[in-house]
XYZ file of C-alpha atoms in Angstrom:
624
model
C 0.000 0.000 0.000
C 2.851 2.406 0.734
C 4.587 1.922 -2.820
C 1.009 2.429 -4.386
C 0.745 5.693 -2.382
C 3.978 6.638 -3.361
C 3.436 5.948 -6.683
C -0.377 6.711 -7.668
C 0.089 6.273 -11.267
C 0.437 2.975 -10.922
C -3.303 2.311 -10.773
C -3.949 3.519 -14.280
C -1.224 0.189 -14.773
C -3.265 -2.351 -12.673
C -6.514 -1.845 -14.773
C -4.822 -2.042 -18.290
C -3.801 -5.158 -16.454
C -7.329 -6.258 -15.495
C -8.859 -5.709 -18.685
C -5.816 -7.566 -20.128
C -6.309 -10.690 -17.934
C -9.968 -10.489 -19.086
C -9.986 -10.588 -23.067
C -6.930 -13.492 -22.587
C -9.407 -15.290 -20.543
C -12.548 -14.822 -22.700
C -10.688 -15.758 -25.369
C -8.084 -18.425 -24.748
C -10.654 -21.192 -25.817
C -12.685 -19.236 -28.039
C -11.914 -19.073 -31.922
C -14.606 -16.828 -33.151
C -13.254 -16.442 -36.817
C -10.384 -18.224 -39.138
C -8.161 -19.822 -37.013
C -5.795 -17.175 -38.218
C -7.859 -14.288 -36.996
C -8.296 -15.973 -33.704
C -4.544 -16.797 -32.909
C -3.266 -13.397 -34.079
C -5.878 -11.919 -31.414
C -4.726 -13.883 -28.643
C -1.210 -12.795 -29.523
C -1.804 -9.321 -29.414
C -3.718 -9.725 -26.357
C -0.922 -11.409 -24.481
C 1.620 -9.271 -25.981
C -0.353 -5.952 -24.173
C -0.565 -8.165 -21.092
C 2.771 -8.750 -20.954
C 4.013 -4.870 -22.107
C 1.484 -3.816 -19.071
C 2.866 -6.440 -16.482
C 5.759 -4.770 -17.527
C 5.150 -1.286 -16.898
C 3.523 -1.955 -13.684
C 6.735 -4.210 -12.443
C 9.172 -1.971 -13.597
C 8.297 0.857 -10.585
C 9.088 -2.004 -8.297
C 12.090 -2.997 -9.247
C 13.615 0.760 -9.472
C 12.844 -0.124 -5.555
C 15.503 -2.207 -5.165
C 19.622 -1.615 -4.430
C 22.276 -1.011 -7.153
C 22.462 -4.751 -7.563
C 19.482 -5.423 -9.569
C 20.642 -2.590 -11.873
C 20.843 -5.165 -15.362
C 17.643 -6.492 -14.504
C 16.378 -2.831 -14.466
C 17.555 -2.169 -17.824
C 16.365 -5.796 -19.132
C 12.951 -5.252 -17.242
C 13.187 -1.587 -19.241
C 14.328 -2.658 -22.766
C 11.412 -5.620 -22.271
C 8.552 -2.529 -22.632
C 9.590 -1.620 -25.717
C 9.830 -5.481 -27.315
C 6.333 -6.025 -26.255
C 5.520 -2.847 -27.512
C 6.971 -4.560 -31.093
C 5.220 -7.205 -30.929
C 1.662 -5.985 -29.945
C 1.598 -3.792 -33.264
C 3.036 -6.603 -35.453
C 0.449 -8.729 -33.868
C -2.229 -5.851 -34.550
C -1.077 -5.856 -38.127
C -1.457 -9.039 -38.913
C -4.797 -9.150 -37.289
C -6.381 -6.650 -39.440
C -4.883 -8.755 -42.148
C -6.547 -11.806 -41.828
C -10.112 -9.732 -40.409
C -10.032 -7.871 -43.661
C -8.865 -10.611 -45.854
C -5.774 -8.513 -47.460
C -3.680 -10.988 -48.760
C 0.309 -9.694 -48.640
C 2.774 -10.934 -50.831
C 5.263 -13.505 -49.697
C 8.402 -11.310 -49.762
C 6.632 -7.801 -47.385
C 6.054 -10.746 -45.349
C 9.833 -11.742 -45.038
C 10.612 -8.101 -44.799
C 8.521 -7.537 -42.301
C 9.924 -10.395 -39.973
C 13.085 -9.607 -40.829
C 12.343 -6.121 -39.805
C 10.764 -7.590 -36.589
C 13.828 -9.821 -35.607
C 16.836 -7.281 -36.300
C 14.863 -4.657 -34.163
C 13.932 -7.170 -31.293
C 17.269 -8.052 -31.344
C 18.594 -3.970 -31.110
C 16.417 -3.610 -28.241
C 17.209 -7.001 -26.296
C 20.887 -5.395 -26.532
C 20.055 -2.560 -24.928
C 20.967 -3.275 -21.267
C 24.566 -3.701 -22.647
C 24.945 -1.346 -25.741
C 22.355 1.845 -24.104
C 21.163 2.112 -27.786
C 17.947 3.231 -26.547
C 18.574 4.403 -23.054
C 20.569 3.597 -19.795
C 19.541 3.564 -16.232
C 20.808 6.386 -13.770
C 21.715 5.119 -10.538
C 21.426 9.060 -8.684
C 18.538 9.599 -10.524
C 17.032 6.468 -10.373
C 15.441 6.872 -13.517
C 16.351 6.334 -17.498
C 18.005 8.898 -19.438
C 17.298 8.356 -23.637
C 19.954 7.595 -25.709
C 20.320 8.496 -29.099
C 18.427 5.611 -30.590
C 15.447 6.316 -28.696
C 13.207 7.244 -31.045
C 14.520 5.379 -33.983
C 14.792 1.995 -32.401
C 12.402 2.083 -29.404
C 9.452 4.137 -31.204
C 9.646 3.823 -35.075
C 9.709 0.320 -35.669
C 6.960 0.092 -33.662
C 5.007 2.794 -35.665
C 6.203 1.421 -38.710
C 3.770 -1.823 -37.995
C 1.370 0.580 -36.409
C 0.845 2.471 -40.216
C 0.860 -0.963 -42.048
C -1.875 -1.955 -40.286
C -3.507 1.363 -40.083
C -2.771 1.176 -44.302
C -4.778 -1.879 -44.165
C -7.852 -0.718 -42.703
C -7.812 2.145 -45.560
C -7.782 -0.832 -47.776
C -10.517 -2.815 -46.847
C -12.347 0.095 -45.532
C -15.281 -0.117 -48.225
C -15.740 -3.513 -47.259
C -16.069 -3.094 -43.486
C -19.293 -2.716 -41.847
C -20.271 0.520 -39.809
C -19.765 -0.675 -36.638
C -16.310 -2.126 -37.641
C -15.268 0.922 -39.311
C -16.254 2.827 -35.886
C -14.340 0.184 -33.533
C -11.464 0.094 -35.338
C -11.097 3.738 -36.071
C -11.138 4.624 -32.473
C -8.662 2.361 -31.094
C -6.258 3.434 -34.112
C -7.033 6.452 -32.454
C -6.471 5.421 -28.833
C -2.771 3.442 -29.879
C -1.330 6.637 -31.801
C -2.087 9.235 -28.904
C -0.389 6.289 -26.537
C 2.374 5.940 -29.067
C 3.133 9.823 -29.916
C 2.746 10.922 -26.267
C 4.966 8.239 -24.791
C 7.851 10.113 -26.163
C 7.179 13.119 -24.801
C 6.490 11.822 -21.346
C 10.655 11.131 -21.068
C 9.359 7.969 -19.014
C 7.475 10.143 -16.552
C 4.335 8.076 -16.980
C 4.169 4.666 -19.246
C 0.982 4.958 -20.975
C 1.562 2.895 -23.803
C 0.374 -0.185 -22.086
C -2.639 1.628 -21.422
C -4.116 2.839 -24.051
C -3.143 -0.123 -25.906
C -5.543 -2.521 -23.353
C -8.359 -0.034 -23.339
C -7.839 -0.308 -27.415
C -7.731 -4.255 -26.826
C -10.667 -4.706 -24.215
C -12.712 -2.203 -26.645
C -11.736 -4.853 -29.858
C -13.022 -7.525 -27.890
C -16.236 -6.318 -26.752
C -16.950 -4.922 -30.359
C -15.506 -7.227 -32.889
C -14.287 -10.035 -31.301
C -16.798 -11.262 -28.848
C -19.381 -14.442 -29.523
C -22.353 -12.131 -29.928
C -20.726 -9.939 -32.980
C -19.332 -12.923 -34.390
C -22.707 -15.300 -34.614
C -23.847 -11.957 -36.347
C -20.899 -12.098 -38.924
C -21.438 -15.536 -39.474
C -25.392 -14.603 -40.205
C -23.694 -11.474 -42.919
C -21.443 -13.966 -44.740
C -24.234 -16.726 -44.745
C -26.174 -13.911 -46.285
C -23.491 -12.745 -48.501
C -23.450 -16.450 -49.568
C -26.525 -17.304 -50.659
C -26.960 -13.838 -52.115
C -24.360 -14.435 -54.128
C -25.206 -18.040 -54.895
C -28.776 -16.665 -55.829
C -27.116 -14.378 -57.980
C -25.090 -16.748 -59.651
C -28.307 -18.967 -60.146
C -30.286 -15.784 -61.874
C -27.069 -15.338 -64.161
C -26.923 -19.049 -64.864
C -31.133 -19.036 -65.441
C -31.222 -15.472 -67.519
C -28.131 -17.561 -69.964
C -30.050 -20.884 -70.318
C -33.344 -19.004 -71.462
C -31.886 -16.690 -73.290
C -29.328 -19.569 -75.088
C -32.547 -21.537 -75.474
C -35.046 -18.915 -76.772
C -32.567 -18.348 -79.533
C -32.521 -21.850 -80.241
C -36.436 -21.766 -80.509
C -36.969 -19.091 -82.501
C -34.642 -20.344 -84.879
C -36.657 -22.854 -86.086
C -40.068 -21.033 -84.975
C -39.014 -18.188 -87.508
C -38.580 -20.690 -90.365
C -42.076 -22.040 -89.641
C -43.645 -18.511 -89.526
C -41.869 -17.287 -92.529
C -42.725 -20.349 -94.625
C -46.486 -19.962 -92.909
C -46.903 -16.891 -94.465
C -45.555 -17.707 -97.522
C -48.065 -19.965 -97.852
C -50.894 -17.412 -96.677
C -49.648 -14.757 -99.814
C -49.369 -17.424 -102.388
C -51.803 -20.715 -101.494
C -55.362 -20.208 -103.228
C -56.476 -23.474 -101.857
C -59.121 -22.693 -98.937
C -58.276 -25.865 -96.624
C -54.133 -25.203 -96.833
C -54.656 -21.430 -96.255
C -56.863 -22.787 -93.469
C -54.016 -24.935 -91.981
C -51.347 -21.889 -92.165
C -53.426 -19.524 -90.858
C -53.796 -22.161 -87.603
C -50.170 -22.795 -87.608
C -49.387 -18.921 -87.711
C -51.884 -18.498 -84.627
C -49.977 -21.184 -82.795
C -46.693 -20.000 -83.361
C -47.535 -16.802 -82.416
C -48.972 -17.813 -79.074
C -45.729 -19.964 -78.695
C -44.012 -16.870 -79.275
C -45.468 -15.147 -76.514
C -45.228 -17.549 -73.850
C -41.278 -17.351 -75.356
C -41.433 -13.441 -74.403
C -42.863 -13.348 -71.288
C -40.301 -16.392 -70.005
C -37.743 -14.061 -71.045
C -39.382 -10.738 -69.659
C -39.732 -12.047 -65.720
C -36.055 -13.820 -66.062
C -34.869 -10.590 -67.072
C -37.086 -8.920 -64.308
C -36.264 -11.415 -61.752
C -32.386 -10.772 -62.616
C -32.436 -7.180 -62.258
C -31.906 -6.643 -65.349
C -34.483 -4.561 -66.733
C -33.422 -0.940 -67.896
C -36.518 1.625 -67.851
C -35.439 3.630 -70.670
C -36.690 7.168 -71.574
C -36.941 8.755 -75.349
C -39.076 10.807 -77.089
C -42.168 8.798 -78.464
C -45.795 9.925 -79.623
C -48.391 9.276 -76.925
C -51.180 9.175 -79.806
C -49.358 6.299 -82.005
C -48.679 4.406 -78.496
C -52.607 4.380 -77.557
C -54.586 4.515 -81.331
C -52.106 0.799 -81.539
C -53.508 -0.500 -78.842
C -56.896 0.481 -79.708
C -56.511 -1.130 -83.454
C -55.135 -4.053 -82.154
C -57.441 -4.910 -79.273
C -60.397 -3.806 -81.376
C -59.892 -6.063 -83.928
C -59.250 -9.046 -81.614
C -62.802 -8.031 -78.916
C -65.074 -7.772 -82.201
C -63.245 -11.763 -83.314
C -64.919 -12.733 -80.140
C -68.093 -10.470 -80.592
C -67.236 -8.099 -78.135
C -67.839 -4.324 -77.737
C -65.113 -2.672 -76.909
C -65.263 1.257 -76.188
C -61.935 3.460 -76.119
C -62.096 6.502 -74.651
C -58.945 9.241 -74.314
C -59.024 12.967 -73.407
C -57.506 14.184 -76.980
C -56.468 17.438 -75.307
C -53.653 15.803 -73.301
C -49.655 16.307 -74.353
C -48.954 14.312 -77.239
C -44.927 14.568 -77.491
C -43.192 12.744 -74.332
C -40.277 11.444 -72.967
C -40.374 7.936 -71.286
C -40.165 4.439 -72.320
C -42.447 3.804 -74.469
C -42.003 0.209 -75.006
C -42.405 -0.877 -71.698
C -45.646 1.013 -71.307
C -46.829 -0.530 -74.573
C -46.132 -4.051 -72.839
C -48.203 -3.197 -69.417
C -50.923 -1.883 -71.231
C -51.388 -4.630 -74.059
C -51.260 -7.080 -70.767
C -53.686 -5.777 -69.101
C -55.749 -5.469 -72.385
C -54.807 -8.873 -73.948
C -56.262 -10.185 -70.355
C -59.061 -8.192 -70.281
C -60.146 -9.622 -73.972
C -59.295 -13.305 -72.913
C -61.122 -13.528 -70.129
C -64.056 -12.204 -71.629
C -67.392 -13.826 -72.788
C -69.507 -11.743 -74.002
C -69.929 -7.812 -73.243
C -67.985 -5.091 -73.554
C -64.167 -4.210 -72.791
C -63.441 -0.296 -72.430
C -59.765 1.493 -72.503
C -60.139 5.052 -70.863
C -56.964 7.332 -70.723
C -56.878 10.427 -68.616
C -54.686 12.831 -67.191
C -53.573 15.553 -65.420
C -51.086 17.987 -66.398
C -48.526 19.428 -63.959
C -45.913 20.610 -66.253
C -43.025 19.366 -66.675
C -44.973 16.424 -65.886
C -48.312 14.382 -66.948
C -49.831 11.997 -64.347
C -51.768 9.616 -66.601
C -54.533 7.604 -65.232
C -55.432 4.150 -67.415
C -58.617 2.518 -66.686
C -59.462 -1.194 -68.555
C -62.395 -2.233 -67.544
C -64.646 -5.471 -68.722
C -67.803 -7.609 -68.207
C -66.038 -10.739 -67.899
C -65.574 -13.962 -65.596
C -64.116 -11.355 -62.460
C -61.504 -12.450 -59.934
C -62.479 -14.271 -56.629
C -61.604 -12.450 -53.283
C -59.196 -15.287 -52.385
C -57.534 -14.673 -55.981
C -56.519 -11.423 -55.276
C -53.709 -11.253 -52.798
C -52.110 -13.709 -55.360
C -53.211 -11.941 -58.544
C -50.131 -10.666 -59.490
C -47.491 -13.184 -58.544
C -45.586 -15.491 -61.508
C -46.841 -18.557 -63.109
C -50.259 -17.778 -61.042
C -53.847 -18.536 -63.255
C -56.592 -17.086 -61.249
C -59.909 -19.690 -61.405
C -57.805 -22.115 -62.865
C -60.779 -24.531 -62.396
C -62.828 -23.147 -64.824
C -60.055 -21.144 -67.036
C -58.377 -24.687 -67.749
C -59.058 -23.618 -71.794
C -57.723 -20.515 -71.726
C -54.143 -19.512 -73.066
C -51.531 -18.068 -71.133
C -48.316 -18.726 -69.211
C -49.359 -16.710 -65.671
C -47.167 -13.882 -66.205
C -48.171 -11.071 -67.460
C -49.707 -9.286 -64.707
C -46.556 -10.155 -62.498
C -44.383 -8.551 -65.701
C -46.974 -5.720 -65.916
C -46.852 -5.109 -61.967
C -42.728 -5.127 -61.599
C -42.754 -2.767 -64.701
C -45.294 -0.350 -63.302
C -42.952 -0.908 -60.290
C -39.773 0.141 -61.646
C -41.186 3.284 -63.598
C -42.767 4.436 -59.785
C -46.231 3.807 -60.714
C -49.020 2.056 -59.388
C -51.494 -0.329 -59.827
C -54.798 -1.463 -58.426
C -57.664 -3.654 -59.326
C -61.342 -3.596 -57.946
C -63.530 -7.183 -59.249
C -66.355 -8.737 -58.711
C -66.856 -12.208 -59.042
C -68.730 -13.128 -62.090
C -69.538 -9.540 -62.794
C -65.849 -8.242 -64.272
C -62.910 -6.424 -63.611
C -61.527 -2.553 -63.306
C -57.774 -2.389 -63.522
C -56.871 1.280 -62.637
C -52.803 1.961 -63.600
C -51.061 5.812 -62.543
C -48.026 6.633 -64.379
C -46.018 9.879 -64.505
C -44.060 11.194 -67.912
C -41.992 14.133 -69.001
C -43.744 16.398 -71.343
C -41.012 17.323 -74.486
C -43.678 18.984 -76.266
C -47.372 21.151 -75.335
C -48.728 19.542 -78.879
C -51.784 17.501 -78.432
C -53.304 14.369 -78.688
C -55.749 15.988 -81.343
C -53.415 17.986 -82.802
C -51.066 15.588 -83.794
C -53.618 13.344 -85.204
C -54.723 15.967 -87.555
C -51.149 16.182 -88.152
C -50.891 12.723 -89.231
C -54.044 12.629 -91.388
C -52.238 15.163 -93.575
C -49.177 13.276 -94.075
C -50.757 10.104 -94.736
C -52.821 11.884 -97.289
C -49.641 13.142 -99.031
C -47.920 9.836 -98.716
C -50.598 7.952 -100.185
C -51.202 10.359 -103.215
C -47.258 10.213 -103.865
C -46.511 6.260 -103.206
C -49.071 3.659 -102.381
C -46.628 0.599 -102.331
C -42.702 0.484 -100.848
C -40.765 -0.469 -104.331
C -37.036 -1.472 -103.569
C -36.538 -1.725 -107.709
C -32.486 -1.653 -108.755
C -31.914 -1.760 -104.913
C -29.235 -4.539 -103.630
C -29.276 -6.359 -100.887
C -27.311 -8.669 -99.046
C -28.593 -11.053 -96.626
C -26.317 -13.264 -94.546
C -27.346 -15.903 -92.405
C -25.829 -19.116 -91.244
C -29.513 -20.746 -91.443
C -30.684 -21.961 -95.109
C -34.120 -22.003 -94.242
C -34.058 -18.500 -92.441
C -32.351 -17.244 -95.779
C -35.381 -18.827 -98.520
C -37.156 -17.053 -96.132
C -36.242 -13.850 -95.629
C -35.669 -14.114 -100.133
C -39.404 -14.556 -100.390
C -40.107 -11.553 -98.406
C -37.632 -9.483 -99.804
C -38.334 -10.305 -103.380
C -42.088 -8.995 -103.073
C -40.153 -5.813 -103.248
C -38.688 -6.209 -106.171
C -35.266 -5.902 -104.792
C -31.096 -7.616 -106.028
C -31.036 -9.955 -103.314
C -27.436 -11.683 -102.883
C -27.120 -14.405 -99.957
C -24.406 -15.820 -97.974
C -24.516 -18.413 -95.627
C -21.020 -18.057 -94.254
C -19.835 -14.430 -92.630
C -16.341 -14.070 -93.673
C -17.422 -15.259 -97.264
C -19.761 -12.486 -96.914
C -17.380 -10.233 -95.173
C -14.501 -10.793 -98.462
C -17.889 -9.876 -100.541
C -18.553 -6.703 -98.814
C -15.149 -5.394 -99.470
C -15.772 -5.669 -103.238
C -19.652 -5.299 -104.016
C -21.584 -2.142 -103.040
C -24.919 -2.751 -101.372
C -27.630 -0.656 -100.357
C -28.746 -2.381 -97.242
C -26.883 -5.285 -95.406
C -29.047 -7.491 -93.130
C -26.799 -10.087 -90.978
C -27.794 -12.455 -88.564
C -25.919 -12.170 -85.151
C -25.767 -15.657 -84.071
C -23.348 -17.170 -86.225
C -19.986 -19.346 -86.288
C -16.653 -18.011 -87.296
C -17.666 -14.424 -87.361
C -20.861 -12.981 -85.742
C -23.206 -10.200 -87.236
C -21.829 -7.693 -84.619
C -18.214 -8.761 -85.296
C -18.453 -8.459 -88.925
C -19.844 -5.050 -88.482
C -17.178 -3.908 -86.644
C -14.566 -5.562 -88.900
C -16.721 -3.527 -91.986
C -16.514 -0.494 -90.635
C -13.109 -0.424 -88.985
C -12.133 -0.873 -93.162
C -11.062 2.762 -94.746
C -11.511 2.074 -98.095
C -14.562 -0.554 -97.672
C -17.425 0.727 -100.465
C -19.957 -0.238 -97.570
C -18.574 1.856 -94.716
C -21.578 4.244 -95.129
C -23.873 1.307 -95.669
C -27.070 1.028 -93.266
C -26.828 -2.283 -91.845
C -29.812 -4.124 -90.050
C -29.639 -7.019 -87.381
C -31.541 -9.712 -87.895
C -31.977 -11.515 -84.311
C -34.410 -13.722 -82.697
C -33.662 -11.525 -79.811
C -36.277 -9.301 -79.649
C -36.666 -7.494 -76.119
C -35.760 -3.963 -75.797
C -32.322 -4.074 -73.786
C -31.192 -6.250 -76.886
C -32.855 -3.679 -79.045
C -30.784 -1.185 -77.464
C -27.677 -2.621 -77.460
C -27.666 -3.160 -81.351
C -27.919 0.323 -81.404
C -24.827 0.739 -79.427
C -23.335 -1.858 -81.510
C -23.909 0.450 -84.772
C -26.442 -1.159 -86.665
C -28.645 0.918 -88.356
C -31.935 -1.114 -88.215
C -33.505 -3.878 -86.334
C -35.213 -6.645 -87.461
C -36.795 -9.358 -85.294
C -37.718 -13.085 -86.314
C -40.061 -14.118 -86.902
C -40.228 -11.601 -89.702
C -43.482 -10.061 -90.790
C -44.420 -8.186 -93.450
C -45.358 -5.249 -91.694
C -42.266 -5.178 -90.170
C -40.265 -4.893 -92.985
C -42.320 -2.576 -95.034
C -42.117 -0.308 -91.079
C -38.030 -0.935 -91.067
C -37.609 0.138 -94.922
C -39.953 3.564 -94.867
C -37.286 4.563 -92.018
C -34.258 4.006 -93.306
């Protein structure tokens, strides 16, 4: 008690020393992490036990006579050794706890470094290198190598580590990045001061167990680490999920090219057939076969759409477009198909709202024609009405889309599940009615991802209201009505000047890999009246391009030796190439709009989709 009175400091000592004892204790049998992790915090735990004990003993010993005066200095030179070693320990704990691999050789250098210092200091009782005891002062004087062998090699291993943590920093979750941070914090005040205290107070050891007893309770302790383990089991199957998407979204989409390949044979030759057939019972057949392969189509689509969806895949784009064309589609199309089935169906838009927007067009096309193609299907007899309404808050129009109908309703059950994948509402008594599930769920995660909504109000028996709010940009005040007038006029003018696309004296090279794909695509190109030349092989094609000058190239992407894309680039990359100006259209039985887009980036000039049709064609040729 008298010693402790005479020296109060010492207390600060015996409490780095008790939280010491306690982290060695709670974890001596306790690997929380790698076995790595675990052994290089025990080491740096002991090693601040040990530069502590040392501290604490050292007052004692300057106690004794002249005798013990070498096992002063050793006891002395013994602080700063264990203050080594507790910051190489500390570095290569944040190694393995941030996963930083080092190379081989800073790892020799860095033992190396480690030994030939340890060594220096160990010497010190017999060479003063760092200090020497003074027996009338009974206290250390510093030697010239005090700083640069007692403090920097120290430091040195305290900014590796510190380096480290920079590193990994990104990686590290909040409460790491706080834990860590402060005892970095806590060791350099301990380390810088230390110095400056010329041995008046050792509080090294100190802050260095607060910085230790604060690691454990933060980081290394069982609680944290059953919460790591729950992050990297996360992390896991997140990334294993992942992984699974990819793999899924590269199967279908490797697949759905192999499927259309032969799907847009059948459909080409199909209509072939329809334009040239006068016999009533084989027009009869192909028209069937078209309907099936069009439905087959579909289902193709939609497979694609929620993979892509499900993925995360899915861009919303936004362009200019013409809200008029977009709707008066719709109307044509689902017209046509509610009076096959005798139904009424009543379309009703507010002609005075903005005409000219920016949004993505496409994607709104494909909720909409869901919701519609539903509301037709499911539909016996009655009516089916398309209402469009808005409200104008400039730069901005909030568009309200109501499709209504008098048909079969959704039960009350149905609804919570009405717009999850693969789900058929009724399915006992819809058993005869097309359709893969999806496209509500597609039409719902789309509304989703432009931030709009969706709601439905049914009645079993007695129909369906499907209510849908989207927002888009205005680019231009024109309206609705305005631009349709606008339209009339140039239709009228086009009409009077050419009433059927004629591609006479124009050549044309087709190349694709597929001979059926190719009699195809020659028996809708030669109903223009067009030089078709064909290659089945690209870089026979691509030594023809060099030579022969072509107004419009079509290639197919998918192909061996040399794909569409490639042979573009090759064509264009050539200076004196006659068809380095030449438009150049893709034909791919990829046919979603993030493929659409990225033949665009690619530098074709045109797309065309298989199946082709004739519309298409005649569509793809007025615009180039």
């Amino acid at each position: 008690m008298d010693f402790i009175l005479r020296h109060p400091k010492i207390n600060f000592e015996i409490a780095a020393i008790i939280f010491d004892i306690i982290v060695v204790i709670f974890s001596w049998n306790h690997s929380y992490r790698n076995e790595k992790t675990a052994k290089a915090f025990k080491t740096v735990a002991i090693c601040c036990l040990l530069l502590t004990t040392c501290e604490v003993a050292l007052p004692f010993i300057l106690e004794l006579d002249s005798s013990f005066n070498l096992v002063k200095s050793f006891v002395n030179s013994l602080q700063f050794v264990f203050s080594l070693l507790t910051l190489y320990s500390y570095s290569r704990y944040m190694q393995y706890y941030t996963k930083i691999t080092m190379s081989k050789l800073l790892t020799l250098i860095n033992r190396i470094f480690l030994i030939i210092n340890t060594a220096l200091i160990l010497s010190n009782p017999f060479t003063h290198i760092i200090d020497y005891y003074n027996q009338a002062s009974n206290s250390f004087i510093n030697s010239s190598g005090y700083i640069y062998v007692g403090y920097v090699p120290a430091m040195f291993f305290a900014c590796e580590a510190l380096l480290i943590y920079f590193i990994s920093f990104k990686n590290l979750l909040p409460r790491e990045r706080i834990a860590l941070s402060f005892i970095f914090i806590m060791s350099l005040i301990g380390s810088f001061l230390q110095p400056m205290l010329h041995g008046q107070l050792k509080i090294i050891g100190l802050f260095s167990s607060f910085s230790i007893f604060l690691l454990y309770l933060s980081l290394e302790n069982s609680d944290y680490h059953s919460l790591s383990l729950i992050k990297e089991e996360l992390q896991e199957a997140n990334e294993s999920a992942r992984n699974a998407n990819k793999a899924k979204s590269v199967f279908l989409a490797n697949t759905s090219h192999e499927i259309r390949t032969p799907l847009n044979a059948m459909l080409g030759i199909t209509d072939i057939i329809l334009n040239t057939s006068n016999e009533e019972n084989v027009l009869s057949y192909a028209n069937d076969m078209k309907i099936a392969g069009n439905s087959l189509l579909h289902i193709i689509n939609d497979v694609l759409d929620i993979s892509k969806i499900e993925a995360g895949k899915l861009e919303i784009l936004k362009n200019e477009y013409h809200f008029a064309s977009l709707i008066d589609e719709l109307n044509f199309t689902y017209k046509l198909k509610a009076e096959e089935k005798g139904l009424e169906f009543i379309f009703d838009v507010d002609e005075d709202l903005p005409d000219l927007l920016i949004g993505d067009e496409a994607h709104l096309r494909q909720i909409l024609s869901n919701i519609l193609s539903n509301a037709v299907k499911f539909t016996k007899s009655g009516e089916v009405r398309f209402s469009v309404f808005g409200v104008v808050k400039k730069p901005e129009v909030n568009f309200t889309f109501i499709i209504s109908d008098t048909g079969i309703g959704i039960k009350d059950e149905d609804l919570s599940h009405l717009f999850e994948s693969f789900k058929r509402a009724d399915m006992e008594n819809n058993r005869n009615i097309e359709g893969t599930g999806l496209g509500l769920s597609i039409a719902k995660q789309l509304i989703d991802n432009m931030d709009g909504q969706i709601s439905v109000h049914s009645k079993y028996g007695d129909g369906s209201i499907f209510t849908i709010k989207i927002k888009q940009q205005i680019a231009d005040d024109i309206s609705i009505n305005e631009y349709r007038n606008l339209l009339k006029t140039q239709e009228k003018q086009t009409n009077d000047a050419n009433s059927k696309l004629d591609l006479t004296d124009k050549k044309i090279l087709i190349v694709d890999d597929n001979d059926i794909n190719i009699k195809v695509a020659l028996a809708f190109f030669k109903s223009f009246n067009a030089d078709i030349t064909t290659f089945n092989d690209s870089i026979e094609a691509f030594r023809n391009i060099q030579i022969v000058k072509y107004d419009y190239i079509f290639l197919d992407d998918y192909m061996p030796k040399l794909s569409g894309s490639g042979l573009l680039k090759r064509m264009r990359s050539l200076p004196n190439c006659p068809n380095k100006e030449t438009p150049v259209i893709v034909m791919t039985a990829n046919t979603n709009i993030e493929d659409r887009n990225n033949y665009q980036k690619l530098g074709f000039n045109g797309f065309l989709g298989k199946p082709i049709q004739n519309e298409s064609l005649e569509e793809l040729f007025k615009k180039l």
